[in-house]
PDB file of C-alpha atoms in Angstrom:
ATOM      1  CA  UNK A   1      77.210   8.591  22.379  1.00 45.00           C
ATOM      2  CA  UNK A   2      76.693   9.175  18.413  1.00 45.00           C
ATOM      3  CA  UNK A   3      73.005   7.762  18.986  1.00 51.00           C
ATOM      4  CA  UNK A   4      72.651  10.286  21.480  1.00 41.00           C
ATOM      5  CA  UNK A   5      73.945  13.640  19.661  1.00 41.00           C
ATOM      6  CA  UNK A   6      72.427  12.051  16.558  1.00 47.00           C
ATOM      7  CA  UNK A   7      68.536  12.373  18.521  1.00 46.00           C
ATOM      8  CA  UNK A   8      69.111  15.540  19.834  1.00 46.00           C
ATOM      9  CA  UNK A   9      70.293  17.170  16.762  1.00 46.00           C
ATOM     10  CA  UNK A  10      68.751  20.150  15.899  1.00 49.00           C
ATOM     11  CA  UNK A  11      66.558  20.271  19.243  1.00 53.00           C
ATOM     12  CA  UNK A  12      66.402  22.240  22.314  1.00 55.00           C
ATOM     13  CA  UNK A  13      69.053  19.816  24.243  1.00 59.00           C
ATOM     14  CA  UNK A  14      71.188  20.397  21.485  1.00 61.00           C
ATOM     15  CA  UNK A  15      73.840  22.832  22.685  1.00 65.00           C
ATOM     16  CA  UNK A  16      76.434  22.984  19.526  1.00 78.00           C
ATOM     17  CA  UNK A  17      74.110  23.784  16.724  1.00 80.00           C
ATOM     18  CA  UNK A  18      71.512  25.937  16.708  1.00 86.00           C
ATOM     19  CA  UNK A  19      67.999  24.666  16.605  1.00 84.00           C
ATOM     20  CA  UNK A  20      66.337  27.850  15.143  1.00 80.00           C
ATOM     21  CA  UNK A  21      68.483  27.724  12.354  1.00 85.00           C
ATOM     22  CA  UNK A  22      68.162  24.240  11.960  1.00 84.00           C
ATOM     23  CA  UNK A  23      64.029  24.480  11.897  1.00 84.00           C
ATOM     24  CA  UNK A  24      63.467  28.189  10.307  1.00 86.00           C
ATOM     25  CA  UNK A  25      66.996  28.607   8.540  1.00 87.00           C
ATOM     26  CA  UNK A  26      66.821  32.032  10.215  1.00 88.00           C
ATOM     27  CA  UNK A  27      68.386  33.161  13.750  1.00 87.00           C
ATOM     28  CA  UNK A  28      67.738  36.026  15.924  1.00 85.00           C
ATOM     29  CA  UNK A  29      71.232  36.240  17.516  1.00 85.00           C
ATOM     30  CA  UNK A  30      72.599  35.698  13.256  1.00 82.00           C
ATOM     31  CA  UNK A  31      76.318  35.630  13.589  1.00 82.00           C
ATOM     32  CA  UNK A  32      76.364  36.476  17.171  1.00 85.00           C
ATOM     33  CA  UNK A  33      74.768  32.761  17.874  1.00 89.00           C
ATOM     34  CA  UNK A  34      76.763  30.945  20.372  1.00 84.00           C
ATOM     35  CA  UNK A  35      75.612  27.832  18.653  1.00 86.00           C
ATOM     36  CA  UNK A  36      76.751  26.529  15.158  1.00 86.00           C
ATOM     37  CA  UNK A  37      74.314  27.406  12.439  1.00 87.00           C
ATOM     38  CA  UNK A  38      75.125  24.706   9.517  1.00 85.00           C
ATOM     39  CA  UNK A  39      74.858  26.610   6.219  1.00 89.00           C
ATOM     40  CA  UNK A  40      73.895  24.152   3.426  1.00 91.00           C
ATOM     41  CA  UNK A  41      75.758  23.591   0.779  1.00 93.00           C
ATOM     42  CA  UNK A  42      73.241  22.112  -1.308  1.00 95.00           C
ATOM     43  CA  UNK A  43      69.530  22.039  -0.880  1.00 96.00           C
ATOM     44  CA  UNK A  44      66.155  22.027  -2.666  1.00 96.00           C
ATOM     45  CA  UNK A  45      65.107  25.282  -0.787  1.00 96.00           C
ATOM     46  CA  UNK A  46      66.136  28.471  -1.175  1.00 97.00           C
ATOM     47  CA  UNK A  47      65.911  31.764   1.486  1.00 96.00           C
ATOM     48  CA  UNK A  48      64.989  35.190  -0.263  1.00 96.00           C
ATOM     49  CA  UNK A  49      66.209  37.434   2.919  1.00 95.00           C
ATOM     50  CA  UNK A  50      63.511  39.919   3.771  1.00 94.00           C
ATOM     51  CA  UNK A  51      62.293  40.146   0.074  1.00 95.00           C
ATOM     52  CA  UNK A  52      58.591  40.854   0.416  1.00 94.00           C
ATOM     53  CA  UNK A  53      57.461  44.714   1.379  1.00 91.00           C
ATOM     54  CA  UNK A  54      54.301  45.169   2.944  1.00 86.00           C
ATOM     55  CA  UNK A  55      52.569  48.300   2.237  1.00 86.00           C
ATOM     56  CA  UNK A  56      51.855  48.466   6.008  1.00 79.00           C
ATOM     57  CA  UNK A  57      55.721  47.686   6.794  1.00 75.00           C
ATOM     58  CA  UNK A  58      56.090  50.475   9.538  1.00 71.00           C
ATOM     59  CA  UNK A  59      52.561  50.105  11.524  1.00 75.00           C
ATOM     60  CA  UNK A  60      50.074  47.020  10.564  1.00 76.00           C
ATOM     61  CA  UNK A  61      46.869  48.396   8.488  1.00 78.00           C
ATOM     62  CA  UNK A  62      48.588  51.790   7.876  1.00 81.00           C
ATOM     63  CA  UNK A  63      50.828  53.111   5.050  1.00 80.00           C
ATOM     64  CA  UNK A  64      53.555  55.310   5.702  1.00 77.00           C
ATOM     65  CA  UNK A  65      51.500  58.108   5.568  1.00 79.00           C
ATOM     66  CA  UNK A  66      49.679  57.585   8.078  1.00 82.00           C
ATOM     67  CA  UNK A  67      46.603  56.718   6.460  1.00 85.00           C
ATOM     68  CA  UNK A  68      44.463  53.153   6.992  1.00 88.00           C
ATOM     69  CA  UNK A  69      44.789  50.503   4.192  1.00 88.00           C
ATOM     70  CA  UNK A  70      42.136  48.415   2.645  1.00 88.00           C
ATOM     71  CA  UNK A  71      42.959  44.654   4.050  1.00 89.00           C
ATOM     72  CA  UNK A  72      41.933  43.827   0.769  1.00 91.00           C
ATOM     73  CA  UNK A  73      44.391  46.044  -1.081  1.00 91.00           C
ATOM     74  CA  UNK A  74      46.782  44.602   1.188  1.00 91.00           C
ATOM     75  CA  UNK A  75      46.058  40.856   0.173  1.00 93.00           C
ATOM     76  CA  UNK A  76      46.051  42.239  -3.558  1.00 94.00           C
ATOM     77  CA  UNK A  77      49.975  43.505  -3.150  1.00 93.00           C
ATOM     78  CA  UNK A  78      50.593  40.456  -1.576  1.00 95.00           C
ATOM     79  CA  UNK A  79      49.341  38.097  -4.028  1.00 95.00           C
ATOM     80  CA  UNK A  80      50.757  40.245  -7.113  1.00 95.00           C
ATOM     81  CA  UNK A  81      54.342  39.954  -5.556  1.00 96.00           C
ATOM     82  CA  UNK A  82      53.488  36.245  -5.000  1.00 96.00           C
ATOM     83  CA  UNK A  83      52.286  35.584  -8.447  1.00 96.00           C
ATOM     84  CA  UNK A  84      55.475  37.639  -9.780  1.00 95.00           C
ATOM     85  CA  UNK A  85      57.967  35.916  -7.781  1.00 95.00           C
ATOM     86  CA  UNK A  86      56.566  31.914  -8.590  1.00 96.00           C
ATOM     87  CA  UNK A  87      56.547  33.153 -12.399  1.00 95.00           C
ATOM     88  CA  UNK A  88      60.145  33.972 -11.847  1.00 95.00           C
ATOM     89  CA  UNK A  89      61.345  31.216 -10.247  1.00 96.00           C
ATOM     90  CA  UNK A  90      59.053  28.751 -12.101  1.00 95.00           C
ATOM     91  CA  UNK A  91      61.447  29.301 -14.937  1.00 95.00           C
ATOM     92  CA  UNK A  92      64.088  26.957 -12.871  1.00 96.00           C
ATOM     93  CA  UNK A  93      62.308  23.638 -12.536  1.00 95.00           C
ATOM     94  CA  UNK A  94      58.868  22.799 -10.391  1.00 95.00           C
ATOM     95  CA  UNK A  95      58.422  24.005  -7.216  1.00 96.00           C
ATOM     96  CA  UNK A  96      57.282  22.163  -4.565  1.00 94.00           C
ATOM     97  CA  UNK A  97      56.238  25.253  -2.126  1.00 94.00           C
ATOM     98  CA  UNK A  98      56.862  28.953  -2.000  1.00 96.00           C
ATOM     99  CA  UNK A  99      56.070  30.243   1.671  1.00 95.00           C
ATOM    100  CA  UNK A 100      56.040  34.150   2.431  1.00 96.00           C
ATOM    101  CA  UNK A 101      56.824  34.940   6.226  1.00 94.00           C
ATOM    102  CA  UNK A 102      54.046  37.215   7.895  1.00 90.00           C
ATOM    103  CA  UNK A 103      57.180  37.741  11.068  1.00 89.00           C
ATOM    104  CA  UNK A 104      57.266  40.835  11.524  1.00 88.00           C
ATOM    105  CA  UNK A 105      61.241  40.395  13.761  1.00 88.00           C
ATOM    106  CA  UNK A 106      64.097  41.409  11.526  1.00 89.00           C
ATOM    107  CA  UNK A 107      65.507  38.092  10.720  1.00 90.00           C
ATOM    108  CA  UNK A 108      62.216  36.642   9.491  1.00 92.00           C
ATOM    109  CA  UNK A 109      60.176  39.672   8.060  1.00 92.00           C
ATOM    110  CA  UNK A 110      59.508  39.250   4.582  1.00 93.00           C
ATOM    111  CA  UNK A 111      61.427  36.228   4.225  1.00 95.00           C
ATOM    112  CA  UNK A 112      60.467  34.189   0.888  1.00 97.00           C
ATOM    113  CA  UNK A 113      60.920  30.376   1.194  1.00 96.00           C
ATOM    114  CA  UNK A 114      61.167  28.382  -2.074  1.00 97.00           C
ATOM    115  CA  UNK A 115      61.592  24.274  -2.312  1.00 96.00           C
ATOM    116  CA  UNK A 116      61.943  23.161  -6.153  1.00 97.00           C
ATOM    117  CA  UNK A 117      61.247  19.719  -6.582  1.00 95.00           C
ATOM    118  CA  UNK A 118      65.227  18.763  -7.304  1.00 95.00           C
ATOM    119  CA  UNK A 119      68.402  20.328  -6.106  1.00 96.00           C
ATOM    120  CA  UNK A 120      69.604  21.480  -9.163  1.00 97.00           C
ATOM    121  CA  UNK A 121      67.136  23.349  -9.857  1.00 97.00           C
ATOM    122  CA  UNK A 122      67.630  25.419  -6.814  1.00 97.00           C
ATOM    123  CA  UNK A 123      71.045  25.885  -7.683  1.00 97.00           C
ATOM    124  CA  UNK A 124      70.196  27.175 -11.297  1.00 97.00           C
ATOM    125  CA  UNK A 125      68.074  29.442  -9.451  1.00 97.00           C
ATOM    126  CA  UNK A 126      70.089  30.129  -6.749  1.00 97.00           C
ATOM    127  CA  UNK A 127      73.019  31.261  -9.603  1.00 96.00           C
ATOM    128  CA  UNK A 128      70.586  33.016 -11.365  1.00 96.00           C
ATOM    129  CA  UNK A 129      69.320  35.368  -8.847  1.00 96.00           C
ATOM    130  CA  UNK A 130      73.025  36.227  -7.714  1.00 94.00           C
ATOM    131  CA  UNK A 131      73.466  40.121  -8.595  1.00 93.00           C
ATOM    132  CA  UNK A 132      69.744  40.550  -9.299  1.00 95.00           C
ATOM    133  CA  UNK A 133      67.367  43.434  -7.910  1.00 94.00           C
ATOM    134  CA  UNK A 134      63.484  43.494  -6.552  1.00 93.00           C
ATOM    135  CA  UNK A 135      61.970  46.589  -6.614  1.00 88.00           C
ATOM    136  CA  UNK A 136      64.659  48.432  -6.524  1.00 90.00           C
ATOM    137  CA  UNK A 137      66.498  46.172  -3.413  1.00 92.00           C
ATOM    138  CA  UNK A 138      69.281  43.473  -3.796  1.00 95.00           C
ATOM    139  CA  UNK A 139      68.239  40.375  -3.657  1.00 96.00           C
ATOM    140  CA  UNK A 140      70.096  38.081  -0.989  1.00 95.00           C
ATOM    141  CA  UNK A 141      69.477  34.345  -1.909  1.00 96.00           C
ATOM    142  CA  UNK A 142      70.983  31.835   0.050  1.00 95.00           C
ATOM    143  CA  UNK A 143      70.391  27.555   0.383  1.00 96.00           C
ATOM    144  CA  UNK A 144      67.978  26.865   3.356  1.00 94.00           C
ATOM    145  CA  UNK A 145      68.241  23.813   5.810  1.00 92.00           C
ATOM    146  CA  UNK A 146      64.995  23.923   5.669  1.00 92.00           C
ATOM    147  CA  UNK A 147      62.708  20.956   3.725  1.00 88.00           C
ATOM    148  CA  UNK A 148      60.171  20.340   6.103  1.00 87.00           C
ATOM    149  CA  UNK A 149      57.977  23.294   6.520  1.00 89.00           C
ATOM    150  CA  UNK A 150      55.898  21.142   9.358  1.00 86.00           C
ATOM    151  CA  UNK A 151      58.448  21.499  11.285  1.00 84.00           C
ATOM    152  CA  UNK A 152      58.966  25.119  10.619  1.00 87.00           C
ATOM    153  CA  UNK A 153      55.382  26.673  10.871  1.00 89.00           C
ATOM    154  CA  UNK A 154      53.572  27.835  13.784  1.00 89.00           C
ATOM    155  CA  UNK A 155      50.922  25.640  14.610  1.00 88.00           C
ATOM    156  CA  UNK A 156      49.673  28.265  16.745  1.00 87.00           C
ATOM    157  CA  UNK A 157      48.972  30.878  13.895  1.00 88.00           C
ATOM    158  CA  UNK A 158      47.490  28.323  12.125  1.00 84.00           C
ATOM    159  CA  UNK A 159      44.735  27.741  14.714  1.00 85.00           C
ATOM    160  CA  UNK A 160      44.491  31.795  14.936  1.00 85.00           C
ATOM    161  CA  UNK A 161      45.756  31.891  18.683  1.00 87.00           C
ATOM    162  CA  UNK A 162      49.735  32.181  18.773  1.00 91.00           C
ATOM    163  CA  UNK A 163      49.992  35.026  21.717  1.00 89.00           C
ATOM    164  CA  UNK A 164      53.707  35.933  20.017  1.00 87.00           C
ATOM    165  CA  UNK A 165      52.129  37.808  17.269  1.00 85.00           C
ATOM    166  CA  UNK A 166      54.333  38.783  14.388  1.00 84.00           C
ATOM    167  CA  UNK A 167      57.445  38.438  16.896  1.00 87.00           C
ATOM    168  CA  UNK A 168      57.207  34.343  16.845  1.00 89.00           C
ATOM    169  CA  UNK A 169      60.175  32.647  16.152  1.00 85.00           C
ATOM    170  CA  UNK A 170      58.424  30.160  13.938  1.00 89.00           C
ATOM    171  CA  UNK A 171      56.944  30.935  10.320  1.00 91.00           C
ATOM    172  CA  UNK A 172      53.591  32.616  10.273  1.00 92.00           C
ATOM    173  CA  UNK A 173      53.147  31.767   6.736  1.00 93.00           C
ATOM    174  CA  UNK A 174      51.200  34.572   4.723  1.00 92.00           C
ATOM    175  CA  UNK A 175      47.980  33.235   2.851  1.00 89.00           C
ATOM    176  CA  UNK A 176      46.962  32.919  -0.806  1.00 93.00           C
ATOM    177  CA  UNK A 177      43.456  32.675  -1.941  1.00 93.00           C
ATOM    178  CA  UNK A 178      41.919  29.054  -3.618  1.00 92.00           C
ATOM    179  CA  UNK A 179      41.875  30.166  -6.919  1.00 93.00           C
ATOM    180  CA  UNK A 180      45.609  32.049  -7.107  1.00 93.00           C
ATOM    181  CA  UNK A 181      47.331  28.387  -5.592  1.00 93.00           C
ATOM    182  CA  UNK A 182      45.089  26.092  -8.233  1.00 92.00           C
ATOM    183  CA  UNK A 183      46.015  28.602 -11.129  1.00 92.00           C
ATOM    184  CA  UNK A 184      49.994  28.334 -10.000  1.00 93.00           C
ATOM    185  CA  UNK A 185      50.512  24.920  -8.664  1.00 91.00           C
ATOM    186  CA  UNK A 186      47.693  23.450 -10.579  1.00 88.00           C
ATOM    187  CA  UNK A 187      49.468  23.663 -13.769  1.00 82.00           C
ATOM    188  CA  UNK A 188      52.133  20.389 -12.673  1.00 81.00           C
ATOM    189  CA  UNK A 189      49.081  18.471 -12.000  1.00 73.00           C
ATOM    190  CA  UNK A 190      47.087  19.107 -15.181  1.00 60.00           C
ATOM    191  CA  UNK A 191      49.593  20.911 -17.991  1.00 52.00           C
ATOM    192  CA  UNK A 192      53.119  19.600 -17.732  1.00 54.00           C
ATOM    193  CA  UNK A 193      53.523  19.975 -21.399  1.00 50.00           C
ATOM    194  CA  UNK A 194      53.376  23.022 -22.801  1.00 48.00           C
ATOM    195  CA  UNK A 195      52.721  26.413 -21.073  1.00 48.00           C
ATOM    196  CA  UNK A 196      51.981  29.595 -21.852  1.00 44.00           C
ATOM    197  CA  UNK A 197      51.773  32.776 -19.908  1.00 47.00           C
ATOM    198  CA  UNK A 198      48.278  35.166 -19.104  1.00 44.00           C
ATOM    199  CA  UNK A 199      48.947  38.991 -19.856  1.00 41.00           C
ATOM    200  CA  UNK A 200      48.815  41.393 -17.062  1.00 44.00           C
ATOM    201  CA  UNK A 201      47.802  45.118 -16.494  1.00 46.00           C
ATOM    202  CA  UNK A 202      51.550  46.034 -15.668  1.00 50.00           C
ATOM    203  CA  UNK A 203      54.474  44.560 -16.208  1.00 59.00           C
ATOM    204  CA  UNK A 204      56.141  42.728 -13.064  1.00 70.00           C
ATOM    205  CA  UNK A 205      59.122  44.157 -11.474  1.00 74.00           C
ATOM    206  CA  UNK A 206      61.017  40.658 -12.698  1.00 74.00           C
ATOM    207  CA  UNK A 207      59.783  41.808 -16.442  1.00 65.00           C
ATOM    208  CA  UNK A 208      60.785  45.190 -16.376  1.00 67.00           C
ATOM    209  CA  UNK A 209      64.366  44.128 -14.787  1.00 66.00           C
ATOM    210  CA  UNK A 210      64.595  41.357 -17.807  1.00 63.00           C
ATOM    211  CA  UNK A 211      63.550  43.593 -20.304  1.00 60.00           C
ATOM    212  CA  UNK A 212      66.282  46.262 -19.514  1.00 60.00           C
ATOM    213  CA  UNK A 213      69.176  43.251 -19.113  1.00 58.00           C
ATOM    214  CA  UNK A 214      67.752  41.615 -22.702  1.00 54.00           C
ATOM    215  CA  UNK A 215      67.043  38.444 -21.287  1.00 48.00           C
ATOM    216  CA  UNK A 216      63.514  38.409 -21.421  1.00 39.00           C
ATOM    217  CA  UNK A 217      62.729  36.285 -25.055  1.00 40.00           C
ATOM    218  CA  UNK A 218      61.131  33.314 -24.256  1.00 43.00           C
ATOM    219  CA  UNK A 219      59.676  34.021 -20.876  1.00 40.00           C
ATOM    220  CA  UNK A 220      55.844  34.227 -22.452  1.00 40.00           C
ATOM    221  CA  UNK A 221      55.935  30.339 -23.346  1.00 40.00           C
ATOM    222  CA  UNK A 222      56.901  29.666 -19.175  1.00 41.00           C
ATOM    223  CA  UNK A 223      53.829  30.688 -17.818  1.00 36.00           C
ATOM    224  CA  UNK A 224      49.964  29.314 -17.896  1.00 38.00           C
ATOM    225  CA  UNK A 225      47.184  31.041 -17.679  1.00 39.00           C
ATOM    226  CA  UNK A 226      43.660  32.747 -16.008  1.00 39.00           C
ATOM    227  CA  UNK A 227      42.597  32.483 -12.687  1.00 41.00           C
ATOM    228  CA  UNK A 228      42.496  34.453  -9.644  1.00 41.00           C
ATOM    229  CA  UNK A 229      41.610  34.877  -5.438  1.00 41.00           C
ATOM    230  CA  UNK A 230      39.180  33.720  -3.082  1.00 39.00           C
ATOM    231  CA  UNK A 231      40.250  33.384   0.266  1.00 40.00           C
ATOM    232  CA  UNK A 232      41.870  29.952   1.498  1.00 41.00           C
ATOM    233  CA  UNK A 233      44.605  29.626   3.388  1.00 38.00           C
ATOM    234  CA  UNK A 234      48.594  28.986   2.558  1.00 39.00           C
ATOM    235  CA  UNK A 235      50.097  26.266   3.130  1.00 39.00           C
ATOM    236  CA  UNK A 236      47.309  24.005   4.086  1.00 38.00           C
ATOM    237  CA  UNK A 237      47.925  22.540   0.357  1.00 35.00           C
ATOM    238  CA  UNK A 238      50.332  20.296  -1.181  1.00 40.00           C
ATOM    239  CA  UNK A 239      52.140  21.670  -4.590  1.00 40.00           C
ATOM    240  CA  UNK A 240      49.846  20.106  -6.649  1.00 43.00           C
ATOM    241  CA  UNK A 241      47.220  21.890  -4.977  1.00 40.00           C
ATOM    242  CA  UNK A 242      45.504  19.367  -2.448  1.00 40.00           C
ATOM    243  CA  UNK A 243      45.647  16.185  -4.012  1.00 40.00           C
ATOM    244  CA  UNK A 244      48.218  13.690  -3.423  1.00 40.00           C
ATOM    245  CA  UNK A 245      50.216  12.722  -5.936  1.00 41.00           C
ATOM    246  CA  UNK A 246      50.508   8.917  -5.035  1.00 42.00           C
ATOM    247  CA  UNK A 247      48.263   6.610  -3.468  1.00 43.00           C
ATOM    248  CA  UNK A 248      44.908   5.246  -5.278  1.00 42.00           C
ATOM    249  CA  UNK A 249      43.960   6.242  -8.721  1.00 43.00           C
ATOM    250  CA  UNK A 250      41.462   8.789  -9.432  1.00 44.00           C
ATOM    251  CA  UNK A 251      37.696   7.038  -9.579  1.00 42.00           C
ATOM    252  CA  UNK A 252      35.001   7.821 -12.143  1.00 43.00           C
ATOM    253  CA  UNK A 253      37.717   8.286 -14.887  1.00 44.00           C
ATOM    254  CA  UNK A 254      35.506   8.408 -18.280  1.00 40.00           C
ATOM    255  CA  UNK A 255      37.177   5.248 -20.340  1.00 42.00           C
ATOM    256  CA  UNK A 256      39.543   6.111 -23.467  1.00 46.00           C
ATOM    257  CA  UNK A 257      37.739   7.058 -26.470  1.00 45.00           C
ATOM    258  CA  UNK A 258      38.784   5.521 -29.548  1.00 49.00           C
ATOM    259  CA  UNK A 259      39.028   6.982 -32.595  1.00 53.00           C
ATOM    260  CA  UNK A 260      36.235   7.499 -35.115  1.00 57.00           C
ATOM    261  CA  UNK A 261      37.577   5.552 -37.654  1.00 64.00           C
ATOM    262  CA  UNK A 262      37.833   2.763 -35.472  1.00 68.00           C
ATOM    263  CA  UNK A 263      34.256   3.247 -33.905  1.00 64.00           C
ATOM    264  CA  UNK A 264      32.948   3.179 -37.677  1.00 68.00           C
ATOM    265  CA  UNK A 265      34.485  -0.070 -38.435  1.00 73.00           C
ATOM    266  CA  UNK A 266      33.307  -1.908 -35.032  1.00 68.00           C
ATOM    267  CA  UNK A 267      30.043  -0.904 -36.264  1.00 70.00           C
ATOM    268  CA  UNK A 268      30.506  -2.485 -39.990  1.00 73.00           C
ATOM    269  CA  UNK A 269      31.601  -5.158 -38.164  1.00 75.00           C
ATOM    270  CA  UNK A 270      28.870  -5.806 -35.723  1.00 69.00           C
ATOM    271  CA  UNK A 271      25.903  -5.090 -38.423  1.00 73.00           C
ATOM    272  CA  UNK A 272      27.670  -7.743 -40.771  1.00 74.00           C
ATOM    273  CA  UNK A 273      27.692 -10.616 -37.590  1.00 73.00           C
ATOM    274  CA  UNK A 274      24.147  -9.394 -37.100  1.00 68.00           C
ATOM    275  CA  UNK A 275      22.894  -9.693 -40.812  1.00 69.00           C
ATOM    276  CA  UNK A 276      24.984 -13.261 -40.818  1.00 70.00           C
ATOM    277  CA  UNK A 277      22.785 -14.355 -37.847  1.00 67.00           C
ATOM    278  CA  UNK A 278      19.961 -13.160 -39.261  1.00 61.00           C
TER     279      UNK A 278
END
């Protein structure tokens, strides 16, 4: 009987615990749910509830005037709020993935999904955040079930032919470009000593909040530098962006230099065996 309940967990046939929560950490029915959702009390992922605000919130390609928006202006405000929130949270420990819900339902619209590398980073983060504001809106940070985004995408959206639209119940996970995910993730693969942080037009809406609490001294030596967007898609990367980060070693790797005093003497050396031959 365990085996059993222990295979259907957090499926369909499950009828105790809720398998939405389970896959998406998100719900529909929220407390209403006749089934159990298991709240985490510890996890490498956190849930930022409904944090991101699309320009085109009320009508898709249209502000709230009324007036069409540039798709590419739209990307832009999406990959500035991206950028601002991974240079937040980056602060914390690595991050493993930061996914940005495209749902447009009420329990997964803007919904920010970060997994840090180790738990305790996500709960320094997850204590950090508690009290804090986004543009001017609380933010609601919670653990997340959730470690295997796999499981929690639609595979659907990413083929471009989920018939749900916006209204799925799985993630349709919002895109970055190439050159945005190398410049952000790139950074545990290549610099994991020291970093240092690229200067922006504006100051983020994390900055401005830390510069009016006081907390804001040593944020310029968190962040790394240049870099911007092309067009590839999220989450079709690892957090190192693309390359594993076991399995064979690298091929082609130049051999280690040595230094020139030690090239110099090699060279007295050899010329010495070669005038002793001669």
């Amino acid at each position: 009987m365990a085996e059993h309940l222990a295979s259907i967990f957090g499926t369909e046939k499950d009828r105790v615990n809720c398998p939405f929560y389970f896959k998406i950490g998100a719900c529909r029915h929220g407390d209403r749910c006749s089934r159990l959702h298991n709240r985490p009390t510890i996890s490498p992922t956190l849930l930022l509830s409904n944090m991101y605000q699309r320009p085109d919130m009320i009508t898709p390609g249209v502000d709230a005037q009324g007036q069409p928006i540039d798709p590419r202006k739209i990307q832009e405000h999406f990959e500035d709020f991206y950028e601002d929130i991974f240079e937040e949270l980056n602060k914390f420990g690595e991050i493993e993935s930061l996914n940005v819900c495209d749902n447009l339902a009420d329990h997964m619209i803007g919904n920010v999904y970060v997994q840090f590398k180790e738990e305790d980073q996500a709960a320094a983060a997850l204590q950090a955040l508690q009290g804090r504001f986004y543009s001017g809106r609380p933010i609601i940070a919670d653990f997340s079930p959730v470690t295997d985004f796999r499981e929690a995408t639609c595979r659907q959206f990413e083929e471009n032919n989920c018939n749900r639209g916006g209204y799925c119940n799985f993630m349709h996970v919002k895109m970055i470009g190439r050159d945005l995910r190398r410049k952000l993730f790139g950074r545990y693969r290549r610099f994991r000593g020291s970093r240092s942080r690229s200067r922006s037009g504006s100051p983020s809406h994390f900055r401005r909040e830390n510069e009016r609490r006081g907390d804001y001294r040593d944020r310029d030596r968190d962040y790394r530098g240049s870099g911007r967007r092309s067009g590839d898609r999220h989450g079709r990367y690892d957090s190192d962006g693309g390359r594993r980060r076991h399995g064979s070693p690298k091929r082609g790797r130049s051999p280690i230099r040595e230094a020139s005093e030690e090239r110099r003497a090699r060279i007295e050396q050899w010329n010495r065996e070669r005038e002793e031959r001669q």
